[in-house]
């Protein structure tokens, strides 16, 4: 890391006050200087509620512009932290270090010092918020990113800084997670690769498979060597070593590991270093949006990975395949965090009104006996006689009935659902459509998350409260009755969307941008001044 020049104020606040006493010969002059300083701080902080509130509360005492080692250390720690913004995927130009240095160096009066004080506080608070909880607001980028980010105010940051060792506090602002640290390292590795020309020529043409040979096989081999998936060799045939390297690449990228470089695999192999670097920078921003406390035990659903995991103390203890919402406007699964409170064994499916009016009402208009597997009920829950209703008279707005599918193996929710009540009506559940889990891209649902191994998922959740969770689950299941089972300890659920990931072994992997959300985030980051950097090393 290059040596960072420590910022120096030509005149400290104390020196300016002493100069005032010498010039005017009285303590009254010093009082006037203090008043001028406080007025400058109040004036400069006007319009920034958090900064203004902090200085009102602390009597307009300096955080940065006082005299002594603690103030020098704070100024130095801030400048050093701002200089590292680009390392975290933040826009360096957003924090104008040179302008701050110039303002500090040119301070001559107590008023100047007050203006410097607030300028440093404003820049610190903005940087702290950006680094801790993100530069962007998710919901402003895409309406499916409904995550509520835990923003904190300038008053909190300034209060904490005053009570902390400044350099350590600045370092602690970034998410303290293994994934964030791994993404930082991956970002640096990709920046080095970018500086060295990337991963070489792309692989042209169509499918390559074992037994092939020629220039395209050589190009495939060279690119996998450059990416670190195999050792260097000069073999021009698609041999067993190359097949294993292709399989390793496929596993790291969420592809079917058949060892054949088909069109889908080649599309991913041909992605540039720059494309992957964008995913990592977006991943850093996304990591900043997540709650700092994820929960010692939590459920992690990565939509792009089509998986659901249970994580205990940072270690994945259960994992299953999932199906997410179809990539159409009203079906994409949203991103948010909540708490799982209970499961329902032998659930009924209470059909969402949007599905009733869009999918089932047209069928009922054409044939009142359509969708016979669903009960039609009135506002009191009583079953409606289909033959006595003229469905053609109803529009999507005027349709007065609800629809329900009773418990059973053919129920759309399968035999168990996992509930974390939320305004988006999203939950995890079983499904009778087991064949979908064999597909590579699994975006088919109306928005809820379907699980390939829902029973095993239930056993894992119940293990903390039942001596024999499997027996307990099946005893309830065998009754055939809809039964709510509370979780004695609620489990945080984080539904995320991450196209760049690093596994527990430090192996980087990438996923397709299924809904195009990461592309939108990168565009927003780019507009904010984030750039790709090539780092020699």
XYZ file of C-alpha atoms in Angstrom:
537
model
C 0.000 0.000 0.000
C 1.494 3.395 -0.919
C 2.480 5.779 1.876
C -0.372 8.170 2.577
C 0.503 11.750 3.360
C -1.062 12.772 6.644
C -3.238 15.864 6.333
C -2.022 18.831 8.393
C -3.901 21.955 9.349
C -1.713 25.026 9.146
C -3.528 26.438 12.162
C -5.370 24.356 14.718
C -8.411 25.682 16.498
C -6.435 26.181 19.718
C -3.709 28.088 17.893
C -6.282 30.351 16.272
C -7.873 31.101 19.635
C -4.496 31.932 21.191
C -3.770 34.181 18.251
C -7.058 35.946 18.938
C -6.096 36.562 22.576
C -2.685 37.931 21.564
C -4.170 40.234 18.953
C -6.929 41.727 21.078
C -5.385 41.412 24.506
C -8.339 39.880 26.256
C -10.161 36.635 26.892
C -13.181 38.308 25.344
C -11.496 38.053 21.974
C -11.145 34.328 22.474
C -14.824 34.126 23.337
C -15.610 35.897 20.106
C -13.460 33.400 18.207
C -15.283 30.483 19.849
C -18.608 32.027 18.945
C -17.449 32.508 15.354
C -16.374 28.845 15.244
C -19.690 27.603 16.581
C -21.635 29.831 14.220
C -19.627 28.501 11.276
C -20.302 24.899 12.349
C -24.015 25.582 12.765
C -24.196 27.363 9.412
C -22.246 24.697 7.516
C -24.254 21.815 9.006
C -27.604 23.408 8.174
C -29.634 21.094 5.931
C -27.836 17.949 7.104
C -30.030 16.848 9.992
C -27.699 14.157 11.316
C -24.566 16.299 11.340
C -26.445 19.305 12.765
C -27.993 17.179 15.529
C -24.596 15.787 16.490
C -23.004 19.224 16.906
C -25.979 20.632 18.799
C -25.745 17.710 21.192
C -21.985 18.011 21.749
C -22.029 21.787 22.180
C -20.288 22.395 18.837
C -17.039 20.891 20.070
C -14.572 19.779 17.358
C -14.137 16.189 16.240
C -11.476 16.845 13.615
C -10.035 20.340 14.050
C -8.917 20.283 17.665
C -5.297 20.175 18.747
C -3.619 16.985 19.878
C -2.906 13.417 18.847
C -6.531 12.231 18.865
C -7.593 14.862 16.316
C -4.549 14.233 14.140
C -5.311 10.492 14.231
C -8.932 11.056 13.169
C -7.973 13.244 10.217
C -5.323 10.777 9.090
C -7.668 7.793 9.455
C -10.360 9.531 7.402
C -8.047 10.466 4.547
C -6.605 6.950 4.466
C -10.095 5.396 4.483
C -11.308 7.677 1.669
C -8.265 6.759 -0.393
C -9.288 3.084 -0.136
C -12.833 3.616 -1.444
C -12.058 2.139 -4.849
C -10.770 -1.055 -3.233
C -14.329 -1.634 -1.974
C -15.910 -0.975 -5.361
C -16.989 2.549 -4.414
C -16.395 5.549 -6.713
C -13.140 7.299 -5.739
C -14.353 10.570 -7.244
C -17.308 10.687 -4.853
C -14.971 11.549 -1.970
C -12.873 14.562 -3.009
C -9.752 14.071 -0.900
C -7.772 16.799 -2.642
C -10.532 19.341 -2.066
C -10.573 18.445 1.632
C -6.799 18.753 1.851
C -6.892 22.113 0.115
C -9.635 23.388 2.428
C -7.667 22.247 5.486
C -4.438 23.796 4.239
C -6.043 27.158 3.476
C -7.839 27.562 6.839
C -6.844 30.920 8.383
C -9.653 31.915 10.710
C -11.831 30.246 13.284
C -14.678 30.526 10.795
C -12.562 28.643 8.262
C -11.925 25.980 10.902
C -15.634 25.586 11.557
C -16.279 25.095 7.857
C -13.458 22.529 7.670
C -14.882 20.703 10.684
C -18.265 20.207 9.056
C -16.804 19.368 5.639
C -14.830 16.518 7.225
C -17.892 15.293 9.147
C -20.103 15.346 6.066
C -17.570 13.426 4.004
C -16.966 10.931 6.787
C -20.685 10.277 7.328
C -21.324 9.809 3.613
C -18.382 7.418 3.234
C -19.328 5.476 6.385
C -22.900 5.014 5.163
C -21.771 4.004 1.655
C -19.246 1.477 2.941
C -21.441 -0.008 5.641
C -24.857 -0.169 3.980
C -24.285 0.579 0.305
C -24.161 3.386 -2.201
C -27.503 2.578 -3.845
C -31.093 2.083 -2.684
C -32.234 -1.363 -3.963
C -35.891 -0.511 -4.607
C -34.884 2.409 -6.814
C -33.004 0.045 -9.131
C -35.571 -2.736 -9.604
C -39.038 -3.228 -8.112
C -38.173 -6.823 -7.215
C -35.342 -5.688 -4.941
C -37.581 -4.866 -1.996
C -34.849 -5.345 0.597
C -35.021 -2.721 3.354
C -31.461 -1.636 4.090
C -30.614 -0.759 7.693
C -29.352 2.800 7.111
C -27.802 4.704 10.021
C -27.495 8.435 10.461
C -24.495 10.758 10.608
C -25.097 11.399 14.314
C -24.582 7.706 15.078
C -21.380 7.453 13.049
C -19.848 10.605 14.548
C -20.747 9.544 18.088
C -19.220 6.092 17.580
C -16.080 7.561 16.000
C -15.485 9.842 18.981
C -15.557 6.842 21.311
C -13.330 4.619 19.143
C -9.792 4.197 17.928
C -10.225 5.951 14.555
C -8.218 3.712 12.211
C -9.789 0.583 13.700
C -13.258 2.115 13.467
C -12.794 3.020 9.796
C -11.662 -0.526 9.008
C -14.685 -1.940 10.837
C -17.244 -0.096 8.717
C -17.184 -2.654 5.879
C -19.246 -5.847 6.322
C -17.376 -8.258 8.574
C -18.318 -11.392 6.655
C -16.262 -14.130 5.058
C -18.089 -13.552 1.756
C -17.263 -9.837 1.667
C -13.591 -10.493 2.389
C -13.482 -13.233 -0.240
C -15.082 -10.933 -2.833
C -12.489 -8.236 -2.055
C -9.710 -10.741 -2.741
C -11.444 -11.969 -5.900
C -11.810 -8.365 -7.087
C -8.063 -7.839 -6.716
C -7.300 -11.110 -8.542
C -9.537 -10.081 -11.446
C -7.974 -6.620 -11.574
C -4.572 -8.283 -11.918
C -5.946 -10.532 -14.688
C -7.396 -7.485 -16.441
C -4.036 -5.725 -16.303
C -2.369 -8.790 -17.818
C -4.698 -8.992 -20.813
C -7.456 -11.234 -19.495
C -7.858 -14.951 -20.158
C -6.840 -14.974 -23.789
C -8.851 -15.562 -26.976
C -12.441 -16.768 -26.689
C -13.544 -20.160 -28.002
C -15.413 -19.817 -31.285
C -18.011 -22.106 -32.851
C -20.380 -24.674 -31.372
C -20.194 -27.655 -29.035
C -16.918 -29.358 -28.120
C -16.814 -32.790 -26.500
C -14.444 -35.628 -25.627
C -12.725 -36.988 -28.740
C -12.569 -33.635 -30.557
C -9.235 -32.081 -31.491
C -7.904 -29.040 -33.298
C -7.460 -25.285 -32.763
C -10.780 -24.780 -30.988
C -9.911 -27.478 -28.434
C -6.541 -25.759 -27.916
C -8.348 -22.426 -27.384
C -10.652 -24.089 -24.842
C -7.715 -25.658 -23.030
C -5.755 -22.387 -22.958
C -8.676 -20.440 -21.588
C -9.308 -22.985 -18.807
C -5.590 -22.914 -17.973
C -5.694 -19.106 -17.737
C -8.724 -19.332 -15.422
C -6.943 -21.817 -13.162
C -9.041 -24.916 -13.902
C -6.161 -27.062 -15.186
C -2.388 -27.256 -15.385
C -0.459 -26.180 -18.470
C -0.137 -28.741 -21.270
C 0.259 -28.795 -25.041
C -2.229 -31.592 -25.810
C -4.547 -30.659 -28.718
C -7.228 -33.287 -28.036
C -10.298 -33.203 -25.817
C -8.933 -35.796 -23.384
C -9.942 -36.858 -19.884
C -7.948 -34.079 -18.250
C -9.751 -31.434 -20.290
C -13.107 -33.094 -19.598
C -12.452 -32.904 -15.824
C -11.477 -29.246 -16.165
C -14.712 -28.512 -18.024
C -16.676 -30.315 -15.297
C -14.910 -28.284 -12.589
C -15.781 -25.097 -14.474
C -19.394 -26.206 -14.838
C -19.723 -26.975 -11.136
C -18.291 -23.551 -10.245
C -20.784 -21.855 -12.547
C -23.976 -23.712 -11.644
C -24.028 -25.666 -14.926
C -24.822 -29.342 -15.475
C -21.400 -31.013 -14.968
C -21.468 -33.321 -18.005
C -17.945 -32.437 -19.140
C -19.219 -31.333 -22.567
C -18.564 -27.751 -23.661
C -21.964 -27.029 -25.193
C -23.316 -23.631 -26.133
C -24.324 -22.718 -22.572
C -20.963 -23.717 -21.126
C -19.044 -21.914 -23.879
C -21.086 -18.758 -23.287
C -19.885 -18.772 -19.686
C -16.292 -19.716 -20.571
C -16.179 -16.805 -23.032
C -17.304 -14.230 -20.468
C -14.578 -11.618 -20.111
C -12.594 -10.701 -17.018
C -14.359 -7.323 -17.134
C -17.777 -9.010 -17.050
C -16.789 -11.098 -14.037
C -15.280 -8.060 -12.305
C -18.575 -6.204 -12.700
C -20.368 -9.129 -11.009
C -17.936 -9.017 -8.090
C -18.307 -5.260 -7.597
C -22.085 -5.653 -7.701
C -21.714 -8.513 -5.192
C -19.831 -6.225 -2.794
C -22.637 -3.665 -2.992
C -25.239 -6.385 -2.451
C -23.328 -7.717 0.569
C -23.479 -4.233 2.093
C -27.277 -4.276 1.798
C -27.711 -7.404 3.932
C -28.304 -7.193 7.703
C -25.070 -7.101 9.671
C -26.498 -9.751 11.974
C -27.562 -12.587 9.683
C -28.361 -14.934 12.577
C -26.233 -17.747 14.008
C -28.645 -20.055 12.216
C -30.241 -18.674 9.086
C -31.729 -19.740 5.772
C -30.065 -18.460 2.617
C -31.841 -18.652 -0.735
C -29.672 -17.521 -3.647
C -32.024 -17.074 -6.566
C -29.361 -17.182 -9.289
C -27.955 -20.387 -7.813
C -31.389 -22.065 -7.502
C -30.494 -23.317 -4.014
C -31.783 -23.025 -0.463
C -29.351 -23.544 2.407
C -29.403 -23.707 6.170
C -26.327 -22.032 7.622
C -25.222 -22.668 11.210
C -22.425 -20.518 12.657
C -21.170 -19.651 9.175
C -21.195 -23.247 7.894
C -23.703 -24.717 5.433
C -25.363 -27.650 7.222
C -28.116 -28.368 4.687
C -28.567 -27.565 1.010
C -31.225 -28.397 -1.545
C -32.142 -27.366 -5.071
C -34.871 -24.796 -5.520
C -37.207 -23.391 -8.150
C -37.737 -19.611 -8.221
C -40.236 -17.296 -9.922
C -40.574 -17.279 -13.671
C -38.820 -14.417 -15.466
C -41.966 -12.423 -16.271
C -43.020 -9.141 -14.714
C -45.480 -10.423 -12.101
C -43.735 -13.680 -11.157
C -40.109 -12.857 -10.372
C -39.169 -13.738 -6.802
C -38.431 -10.641 -4.713
C -35.331 -10.124 -2.564
C -35.793 -9.455 1.146
C -35.092 -10.766 4.643
C -37.592 -11.967 7.235
C -38.004 -14.591 9.975
C -39.398 -18.083 9.526
C -41.965 -18.652 12.268
C -43.671 -21.938 11.497
C -44.335 -24.680 8.985
C -47.677 -26.048 7.824
C -47.843 -29.799 7.222
C -50.583 -30.965 4.823
C -51.242 -27.380 3.717
C -54.213 -26.099 1.799
C -53.401 -23.815 -1.112
C -55.315 -20.587 -0.837
C -55.021 -19.335 -4.402
C -53.726 -15.744 -4.650
C -56.281 -13.388 -6.162
C -53.901 -12.451 -8.969
C -53.809 -16.094 -10.095
C -57.573 -16.487 -9.702
C -58.399 -13.506 -11.915
C -55.632 -13.941 -14.502
C -55.586 -17.711 -14.909
C -58.726 -19.335 -13.514
C -61.560 -16.848 -14.084
C -61.204 -17.034 -17.903
C -61.447 -20.829 -17.654
C -64.525 -20.631 -15.410
C -66.205 -18.233 -17.819
C -65.733 -20.781 -20.595
C -66.647 -23.786 -18.419
C -67.952 -23.569 -14.832
C -66.631 -27.091 -14.207
C -63.052 -26.148 -15.076
C -60.246 -26.547 -12.490
C -62.315 -29.027 -10.469
C -59.382 -29.670 -8.117
C -60.067 -26.248 -6.587
C -62.915 -25.405 -4.234
C -64.699 -22.090 -4.795
C -65.717 -20.409 -1.524
C -67.694 -17.327 -0.553
C -66.688 -14.588 1.885
C -67.671 -16.835 4.822
C -65.592 -19.764 3.597
C -68.614 -21.798 2.453
C -68.204 -23.902 -0.680
C -70.024 -22.481 -3.719
C -72.179 -24.591 -6.043
C -70.535 -23.973 -9.426
C -73.702 -24.868 -11.322
C -75.608 -22.046 -9.642
C -73.161 -19.304 -10.674
C -72.912 -17.445 -13.978
C -69.177 -16.757 -14.045
C -69.448 -14.778 -17.281
C -70.956 -11.850 -15.392
C -67.762 -11.260 -13.381
C -64.701 -9.212 -14.271
C -61.338 -9.531 -12.562
C -62.399 -6.712 -10.230
C -65.905 -7.886 -9.430
C -65.207 -11.630 -8.912
C -66.486 -12.152 -5.324
C -65.128 -15.616 -4.522
C -61.978 -17.212 -3.163
C -60.432 -20.505 -4.283
C -58.769 -23.225 -2.272
C -57.064 -26.519 -2.999
C -57.459 -28.991 -0.092
C -54.442 -30.858 1.350
C -53.103 -33.806 -0.607
C -50.207 -35.103 -2.670
C -51.361 -33.212 -5.760
C -51.667 -29.913 -3.869
C -49.715 -27.106 -5.570
C -47.774 -26.613 -2.317
C -47.050 -30.304 -1.922
C -47.143 -31.653 1.613
C -45.413 -28.910 3.597
C -44.848 -25.177 3.436
C -42.481 -22.984 5.460
C -43.821 -19.624 6.543
C -42.166 -16.276 7.235
C -45.271 -14.045 6.963
C -44.583 -11.081 4.696
C -46.496 -8.602 2.584
C -45.195 -10.203 -0.630
C -46.917 -13.543 0.157
C -43.657 -15.428 -0.469
C -42.769 -18.666 1.288
C -40.847 -21.922 0.767
C -42.749 -25.098 -0.055
C -42.881 -28.611 -1.472
C -44.243 -29.216 -4.986
C -45.650 -32.161 -6.944
C -43.661 -30.981 -9.997
C -40.468 -32.828 -9.065
C -39.210 -33.013 -12.660
C -38.324 -29.306 -12.666
C -35.461 -29.838 -10.220
C -33.508 -31.765 -12.867
C -33.268 -28.665 -15.063
C -30.264 -26.370 -15.074
C -32.220 -23.103 -15.035
C -35.117 -23.411 -12.590
C -37.320 -20.312 -12.898
C -40.911 -21.574 -13.183
C -42.947 -20.608 -10.109
C -45.365 -17.752 -9.441
C -42.769 -16.235 -7.099
C -42.565 -18.593 -4.129
C -39.539 -20.833 -3.612
C -40.056 -24.544 -4.245
C -37.713 -27.050 -2.557
C -36.431 -30.312 -3.968
C -36.038 -31.895 -0.501
C -38.728 -30.289 1.648
C -39.025 -33.174 4.122
C -35.291 -33.145 4.860
C -35.464 -29.356 5.168
C -38.227 -29.799 7.762
C -36.205 -32.402 9.695
C -33.250 -29.984 9.881
C -35.456 -27.169 11.200
C -37.191 -29.416 13.741
C -33.931 -30.939 14.977
C -33.496 -28.085 17.455
C -36.791 -28.830 19.201
C -37.615 -32.520 18.633
C -35.608 -35.546 19.762
C -36.707 -37.464 16.662
C -37.631 -34.796 14.095
C -38.275 -37.256 11.287
C -40.720 -39.340 13.331
C -42.441 -36.197 14.597
C -42.858 -34.826 11.073
C -44.298 -38.059 9.656
C -46.659 -38.594 12.583
C -48.225 -35.228 11.762
C -48.083 -35.860 8.014
C -49.854 -39.198 8.330
C -52.908 -37.592 9.928
C -53.674 -35.923 6.587
C -54.882 -32.868 8.500
C -53.624 -29.353 7.911
C -51.390 -28.702 10.922
C -49.371 -25.663 11.928
C -46.072 -26.425 13.685
C -44.423 -23.445 15.365
C -40.650 -23.108 15.381
C -39.600 -22.516 18.974
C -36.710 -20.424 17.679
C -37.528 -18.287 14.672
C -34.990 -18.552 11.861
C -33.906 -15.530 9.787
C -34.500 -16.000 6.061
C -32.424 -14.093 3.509
C -33.579 -14.281 -0.097
C -30.626 -12.949 -2.065
C -29.493 -12.662 -5.672
C -25.762 -13.125 -6.180
C -24.054 -13.772 -9.520
C -20.539 -13.821 -8.043
C -19.916 -16.131 -5.098
C -16.929 -17.660 -3.303
C -17.423 -21.052 -1.674
C -16.065 -22.294 1.667
C -12.893 -23.521 -0.064
C -12.183 -20.113 -1.568
C -13.230 -21.247 -5.053
C -14.878 -18.434 -7.026
C -18.013 -19.152 -8.995
C -20.453 -17.205 -11.125
C -24.109 -17.515 -12.023
C -26.301 -16.183 -14.814
C -28.089 -12.882 -14.231
C -31.493 -14.597 -14.428
C -33.657 -11.498 -14.040
C -31.149 -8.934 -15.348
C -30.989 -7.240 -11.946
C -27.209 -7.201 -11.624
C -26.908 -5.479 -15.001
C -29.177 -2.719 -13.669
C -27.101 -2.398 -10.499
C -23.878 -2.144 -12.476
C -25.390 0.556 -14.672
C -26.375 2.516 -11.555
C -22.933 2.054 -9.978
C -21.298 3.132 -13.226
C -23.436 6.285 -13.352
C -22.344 6.992 -9.767
C -18.702 6.869 -10.863
C -17.600 3.278 -10.220
C -15.038 2.158 -12.799
C -13.164 -1.053 -13.550
C -9.509 -0.898 -12.563
C -6.594 -2.891 -13.926
C -4.049 -3.480 -11.159
C -0.496 -4.571 -11.882
C 0.949 -7.097 -9.497
